[in-house]
Amino acid sequence: MGDLAPLGTLVEPIREMVITGKNRSFPYVGLEHLESDRSRVTSTGLSEESVSMNVAFRPGDILFGKLRPNLHKSVIVDFPGYCSTELVVLRPRPMVDPSYAGWMLRSEQVFAEAVRTAEGTRMPRSSWRRLRNLDVRCPPRMEQQRVAEILDAADRCIEVEEHAFAKIQKMHMGTLADLMTRGTSNMSSSWGRVTCGEAFSLASGLPYMQAIPGGGSVPIYGSSGLAGHGKKSLTLRPTIVIGRVGEGGVGSSYYLSQASWITDNALWANWISPGWLPEFIAKYLTWFDLRRIRSQTGQPLVTQHVIAECPIVKPSLDEQREIVDVLRGWQAREMSIERNLAKVRTLKQGLMDDLLSGRVRVPSI
């Protein structure tokens, strides 16, 4: 086959169009069912829910997202079904290792070409016609298999770390709920109960650019968390930040232990009543979930007034410290697994770049 060949040498497009007479036991896969940079389908729909024209696929086929190719959506399927016409169905050719073909269709080289050749500004679309002639690396089949085995193993490592991360997150949130309702000694019946407005007051942040971003060391926090670093600080003591607006971060709560800047899409506690630990309040608000009280019209929003009316429990300062210490332990475990996951993902990306480009060769033994 040679070391370089057109992408069309690896796979061929399948255009088995179906409108009626679908097998109801087969699932439907749309672009919305695929996650960016994933190798497998994460969810499916029902075939009868799609009344438009679909394309039939079978196990081993590759579904490549041609709409908005910058989203990097390309997966191998291990089941038969029907998919949206916004996905191209590509079938590995007989002399090509299917897994290798799948990895090549998820390579940065192919995605970059799909983005470069896409047509349209608002909803850019690529096409197989414009991709099929892209020269990609096509080593002998035995080497293809070795490359695919290595990348498949890296993918399995990521799945293990993701499972561990999801499990620790669930345990962390379970512990949080338990501590906020029963405490460390099951004596929550003795706790005081007040409104948030009695425990702390809130102020709006200020525009991002006023922090003088770029070159500073002061963290800048917004609705979705850390947004950069700047040269000016808005708060000089430990405080609480609450996402004020925006679908992604509205209602989220953060504890800040150092001088920071808070942007105008967030709120911050400019006063905290004696007898309260700011970190305890932040963790309580995470459990309480302020997203429940966001406005339901227009842009999602939580206001100072609505938050001030929310209830909050008040354990003793000693028990607040105990609760915070326990939750810090869970947070440390979560962060450790998250760092491992980031490392494995970086390793996989490096392996893809090296092995699919031929920069590193794998002996075909």
Coordinates of C-alpha atoms in Angstrom, one line a residue:
M1 CA 0.0 0.0 0.0
G2 CA 3.0 2.3 0.6
D3 CA 3.5 4.6 3.5
L4 CA 1.4 7.5 2.2
A5 CA -1.9 7.2 0.4
P6 CA -5.2 9.1 0.0
L7 CA -7.6 8.8 3.0
G8 CA -10.0 7.1 0.5
T9 CA -7.5 4.2 0.4
L10 CA -8.4 3.4 4.1
V11 CA -12.1 3.7 4.0
E12 CA -15.0 4.0 1.6
P13 CA -18.3 6.0 2.1
I14 CA -21.5 4.1 2.6
R15 CA -24.7 5.7 1.4
E16 CA -27.4 3.2 2.3
M17 CA -30.2 5.7 2.6
V18 CA -33.3 4.8 4.6
I19 CA -36.6 6.7 5.2
T20 CA -39.2 4.1 6.0
G21 CA -39.2 0.4 7.0
K22 CA -36.5 0.9 9.7
N23 CA -35.8 -1.9 12.1
R24 CA -37.2 -0.6 15.4
S25 CA -34.7 -2.5 17.4
F26 CA -31.9 -0.6 15.9
P27 CA -30.8 2.7 17.6
Y28 CA -30.5 6.1 16.0
V29 CA -27.3 8.2 16.2
G30 CA -27.3 11.9 15.6
L31 CA -24.5 14.4 15.9
E32 CA -25.9 15.3 19.4
H33 CA -25.2 11.7 20.6
L34 CA -21.4 12.0 20.0
E35 CA -19.0 13.7 22.3
S36 CA -15.9 15.6 21.0
D37 CA -12.7 13.5 20.9
R38 CA -14.3 10.3 22.0
S39 CA -13.8 6.9 20.3
R40 CA -17.2 5.4 21.0
V41 CA -20.8 6.5 20.9
T42 CA -21.9 7.7 24.4
S43 CA -25.7 7.7 23.9
T44 CA -28.3 6.9 21.2
G45 CA -31.9 7.6 20.4
L46 CA -34.8 5.6 19.0
S47 CA -34.9 4.9 15.3
E48 CA -38.6 5.8 15.1
E49 CA -37.9 9.3 16.6
S50 CA -36.1 10.3 13.4
V51 CA -38.6 10.8 10.6
S52 CA -36.1 12.2 8.1
M53 CA -33.7 10.3 5.8
N54 CA -31.1 8.3 7.7
V55 CA -28.0 6.3 6.7
A56 CA -27.8 2.7 7.8
F57 CA -24.6 1.5 9.4
R58 CA -23.2 -1.8 10.7
P59 CA -20.7 -2.8 13.4
G60 CA -17.2 -1.7 12.6
D61 CA -18.3 1.4 10.6
I62 CA -16.9 4.9 11.4
L63 CA -19.3 7.8 11.9
F64 CA -17.6 11.1 11.0
G65 CA -19.3 14.4 11.8
K66 CA -19.2 16.6 8.8
L67 CA -21.3 19.5 10.4
R68 CA -19.0 21.8 12.4
P69 CA -15.9 19.6 12.1
N70 CA -14.1 21.7 14.6
L71 CA -16.1 19.7 17.3
H72 CA -13.9 16.6 16.5
K73 CA -16.7 14.1 16.4
S74 CA -15.7 10.7 14.9
V75 CA -16.4 7.3 16.4
I76 CA -16.3 3.6 15.6
V77 CA -19.6 1.8 16.2
D78 CA -19.9 -1.8 17.5
F79 CA -23.7 -2.1 16.7
P80 CA -26.0 -1.7 13.7
G81 CA -28.3 1.3 13.4
Y82 CA -29.2 4.5 11.6
C83 CA -27.5 7.8 11.7
S84 CA -28.2 11.4 10.7
T85 CA -27.0 12.6 7.3
E86 CA -24.9 15.1 9.1
L87 CA -22.6 12.1 9.8
V88 CA -20.6 10.4 7.0
V89 CA -20.6 6.6 7.3
L90 CA -17.2 5.3 6.4
R91 CA -16.3 1.6 6.2
P92 CA -12.7 0.3 6.5
R93 CA -11.6 -1.4 3.3
P94 CA -10.8 -5.1 3.4
M95 CA -7.0 -4.8 3.6
V96 CA -7.1 -2.1 6.3
D97 CA -7.1 -2.7 10.1
P98 CA -10.5 -1.3 11.2
S99 CA -9.2 0.2 14.5
Y100 CA -6.3 1.9 12.7
A101 CA -8.8 3.5 10.2
G102 CA -10.9 4.7 13.2
W103 CA -7.8 6.3 14.8
M104 CA -6.8 8.0 11.6
L105 CA -10.3 9.4 11.2
R106 CA -9.8 10.9 14.7
S107 CA -6.3 12.3 14.0
E108 CA -5.5 16.0 14.2
Q109 CA -4.4 15.9 10.5
V110 CA -7.9 14.7 9.3
F111 CA -9.8 17.1 11.6
A112 CA -7.6 20.0 10.5
E113 CA -8.3 19.2 6.9
A114 CA -12.0 18.9 7.5
V115 CA -12.0 22.3 9.1
R116 CA -9.9 23.8 6.4
T117 CA -12.1 22.6 3.6
A118 CA -15.5 23.1 5.3
E119 CA -17.9 25.4 3.5
G120 CA -20.3 27.8 5.1
T121 CA -19.8 30.3 7.9
R122 CA -22.7 29.9 10.3
M123 CA -22.9 26.1 10.0
P124 CA -19.7 25.0 8.3
R125 CA -19.8 21.5 6.7
S126 CA -17.0 19.4 5.4
S127 CA -17.6 16.6 2.9
W128 CA -16.0 13.3 2.0
R129 CA -15.4 14.6 -1.5
R130 CA -13.0 17.2 -0.1
L131 CA -11.4 14.8 2.4
R132 CA -10.9 11.6 0.4
N133 CA -7.7 12.8 -1.3
L134 CA -5.9 13.9 1.8
D135 CA -2.6 12.0 2.0
V136 CA -2.3 10.1 5.3
R137 CA 0.0 7.4 6.6
C138 CA -0.8 3.9 5.5
P139 CA 1.8 1.5 6.8
P140 CA 1.6 -2.3 6.2
R141 CA -1.4 -4.0 7.9
M142 CA 0.7 -5.6 10.7
E143 CA 2.1 -2.2 11.7
Q144 CA -1.4 -0.7 11.5
Q145 CA -2.5 -3.4 14.0
R146 CA 0.4 -2.6 16.4
V147 CA -0.4 1.1 16.3
A148 CA -4.1 0.5 16.9
E149 CA -3.3 -1.9 19.8
I150 CA -1.2 0.8 21.5
L151 CA -3.8 3.5 21.0
D152 CA -6.6 1.2 22.1
A153 CA -4.7 0.4 25.3
A154 CA -4.3 4.2 26.0
D155 CA -8.1 4.6 25.4
R156 CA -8.8 1.8 27.9
C157 CA -6.6 3.5 30.5
I158 CA -8.6 6.7 30.0
E159 CA -11.8 4.8 30.5
V160 CA -10.5 3.3 33.8
E161 CA -9.5 6.8 35.1
E162 CA -12.8 8.3 34.0
H163 CA -14.7 5.6 35.8
A164 CA -12.6 6.2 39.0
F165 CA -13.1 9.9 38.7
A166 CA -16.9 9.5 38.3
K167 CA -17.0 7.2 41.3
I168 CA -15.0 9.5 43.6
Q169 CA -17.1 12.4 42.5
K170 CA -20.2 10.5 43.5
M171 CA -18.8 9.5 46.8
H172 CA -17.6 13.1 47.5
M173 CA -21.1 14.4 46.8
G174 CA -22.7 11.7 48.9
T175 CA -20.4 12.6 51.8
L176 CA -21.2 16.3 51.3
A177 CA -25.0 15.6 51.5
D178 CA -24.5 13.5 54.6
L179 CA -22.5 16.1 56.4
M180 CA -24.8 18.9 55.5
T181 CA -27.8 17.1 56.8
R182 CA -26.4 15.1 59.7
G183 CA -23.1 16.6 60.5
T184 CA -20.0 14.8 61.9
S185 CA -21.7 13.5 65.1
N186 CA -25.3 13.2 63.9
M187 CA -26.3 16.1 66.1
S188 CA -27.8 18.3 63.4
S189 CA -30.9 18.8 65.5
S190 CA -28.9 21.2 67.6
W191 CA -27.8 23.3 64.7
G192 CA -29.0 26.9 64.3
R193 CA -30.9 27.7 61.1
V194 CA -30.9 31.2 59.5
T195 CA -31.1 32.8 56.1
C196 CA -28.1 33.4 53.9
G197 CA -28.6 37.1 54.3
E198 CA -28.0 36.8 58.0
A199 CA -24.8 34.9 57.4
F200 CA -23.2 37.0 54.7
S201 CA -23.9 39.8 52.2
L202 CA -23.0 39.8 48.5
A203 CA -21.7 42.3 46.0
S204 CA -21.3 42.2 42.3
G205 CA -17.9 41.8 40.8
L206 CA -16.3 44.2 38.4
P207 CA -15.4 44.0 34.7
Y208 CA -12.6 41.5 33.7
M209 CA -10.4 44.1 32.1
Q210 CA -10.2 46.3 35.2
A211 CA -8.1 43.5 36.8
I212 CA -5.4 44.4 34.2
P213 CA -5.1 40.8 33.0
G214 CA -2.0 39.4 31.3
G215 CA 1.3 39.3 33.3
G216 CA -0.1 39.5 36.8
S217 CA -0.4 36.8 39.5
V218 CA -3.7 37.7 41.1
P219 CA -6.3 35.0 40.2
I220 CA -9.4 36.3 38.3
Y221 CA -12.6 34.3 39.1
G222 CA -15.9 34.5 37.2
S223 CA -19.1 32.6 36.9
S224 CA -17.4 29.4 35.7
G225 CA -14.4 29.5 38.0
L226 CA -10.8 30.6 37.3
A227 CA -10.8 32.9 34.2
G228 CA -7.1 34.1 34.2
H229 CA -4.7 36.2 36.2
G230 CA -4.3 39.9 36.6
K231 CA -2.5 42.7 38.5
K232 CA -5.3 44.0 40.7
S233 CA -7.4 42.3 43.5
L234 CA -10.9 43.1 44.5
T235 CA -10.9 41.1 47.8
L236 CA -8.0 40.8 50.2
R237 CA -9.4 38.1 52.5
P238 CA -10.9 34.6 52.1
T239 CA -14.4 34.9 50.6
I240 CA -17.1 33.1 48.6
V241 CA -17.8 33.5 44.9
I242 CA -21.2 32.6 43.3
G243 CA -21.8 32.4 39.6
R244 CA -24.4 35.1 38.9
V245 CA -25.2 34.6 35.2
G246 CA -24.6 32.2 32.3
E247 CA -25.8 28.7 31.6
G248 CA -22.4 27.1 32.4
G249 CA -21.7 28.6 35.8
V250 CA -24.9 30.2 37.2
G251 CA -25.4 29.2 40.8
S252 CA -22.0 27.6 41.2
S253 CA -20.1 28.4 44.5
Y254 CA -16.3 28.7 45.1
Y255 CA -14.2 29.3 48.2
L256 CA -11.3 31.7 47.6
S257 CA -8.5 31.6 50.2
Q258 CA -6.4 34.4 48.7
A259 CA -6.6 37.9 47.3
S260 CA -8.5 37.7 44.1
W261 CA -10.5 39.6 41.5
I262 CA -14.1 38.7 40.8
T263 CA -15.7 39.6 37.4
D264 CA -19.1 41.1 36.9
N265 CA -20.7 37.8 35.9
A266 CA -20.3 36.7 39.5
L267 CA -21.1 37.7 43.1
W268 CA -18.8 37.7 46.1
A269 CA -19.2 37.8 49.8
N270 CA -18.1 41.3 50.9
W271 CA -19.2 40.6 54.5
I272 CA -19.3 37.4 56.5
S273 CA -20.9 37.3 60.0
P274 CA -18.7 36.2 62.9
G275 CA -19.2 32.5 63.7
W276 CA -19.0 31.3 60.1
L277 CA -16.2 29.7 58.1
P278 CA -16.3 31.0 54.5
E279 CA -15.2 27.6 53.2
F280 CA -18.1 25.9 55.1
I281 CA -20.6 28.3 53.5
A282 CA -19.2 27.7 50.0
K283 CA -19.5 23.9 50.5
Y284 CA -23.0 24.3 51.9
L285 CA -24.1 26.3 48.9
T286 CA -22.6 23.7 46.6
W287 CA -24.8 21.1 48.3
F288 CA -27.9 23.4 48.4
D289 CA -27.4 24.0 44.6
L290 CA -28.3 27.6 43.9
R291 CA -29.0 26.6 40.3
R292 CA -32.4 25.5 41.5
I293 CA -33.4 29.1 42.2
R294 CA -32.0 30.6 38.9
S295 CA -34.5 32.6 36.8
Q296 CA -36.3 30.6 34.2
T297 CA -36.8 33.4 31.6
G298 CA -34.2 34.8 29.3
Q299 CA -30.6 34.4 30.4
P300 CA -30.1 32.1 33.5
L301 CA -29.6 34.4 36.5
V302 CA -29.4 34.3 40.3
T303 CA -29.7 37.5 42.3
Q304 CA -28.4 38.7 45.6
H305 CA -32.0 39.1 46.9
V306 CA -33.1 35.6 46.1
I307 CA -29.9 34.1 47.6
A308 CA -30.3 36.2 50.8
E309 CA -33.7 34.5 51.4
C310 CA -32.3 30.9 51.1
P311 CA -31.9 28.9 54.4
I312 CA -28.5 27.8 55.7
V313 CA -27.7 25.6 58.7
K314 CA -25.2 26.8 61.4
P315 CA -23.2 24.2 63.2
S316 CA -20.7 25.3 65.8
L317 CA -17.4 26.7 64.5
D318 CA -15.6 23.5 65.6
E319 CA -18.0 21.3 63.7
Q320 CA -17.8 23.5 60.6
R321 CA -14.0 23.0 60.8
E322 CA -14.5 19.2 61.1
I323 CA -16.9 19.2 58.1
V324 CA -14.5 21.2 56.0
D325 CA -11.6 19.0 56.9
V326 CA -13.4 15.8 55.8
L327 CA -14.5 17.4 52.5
R328 CA -11.0 18.7 51.9
G329 CA -9.8 15.1 52.0
W330 CA -12.4 14.0 49.4
Q331 CA -11.5 17.0 47.2
A332 CA -7.8 16.1 47.4
R333 CA -8.6 12.5 46.2
E334 CA -10.8 13.9 43.4
M335 CA -8.0 16.3 42.3
S336 CA -5.4 13.5 42.3
I337 CA -7.5 11.3 40.0
E338 CA -8.3 14.3 37.8
R339 CA -4.5 15.0 37.4
N340 CA -3.9 11.4 36.5
L341 CA -6.7 11.6 33.9
A342 CA -5.2 14.7 32.4
K343 CA -1.8 13.0 32.2
V344 CA -3.2 9.9 30.4
R345 CA -5.2 12.1 28.0
T346 CA -2.0 14.1 27.2
L347 CA -0.1 10.8 26.7
K348 CA -2.7 9.5 24.3
Q349 CA -2.7 12.6 22.3
G350 CA 1.1 12.4 22.1
L351 CA 1.0 8.8 21.0
M352 CA -1.6 9.7 18.3
D353 CA 0.6 12.5 17.0
D354 CA 3.7 10.3 16.9
L355 CA 2.3 7.0 15.7
L356 CA -0.3 8.2 13.1
S357 CA 2.2 10.6 11.5
G358 CA 5.0 8.0 11.4
R359 CA 7.3 10.1 13.5
V360 CA 7.7 7.0 15.7
R361 CA 7.6 3.7 14.0
V362 CA 6.3 0.5 15.6
P363 CA 7.9 -2.8 14.6
S364 CA 5.4 -5.1 13.0
I365 CA 6.3 -8.2 14.8

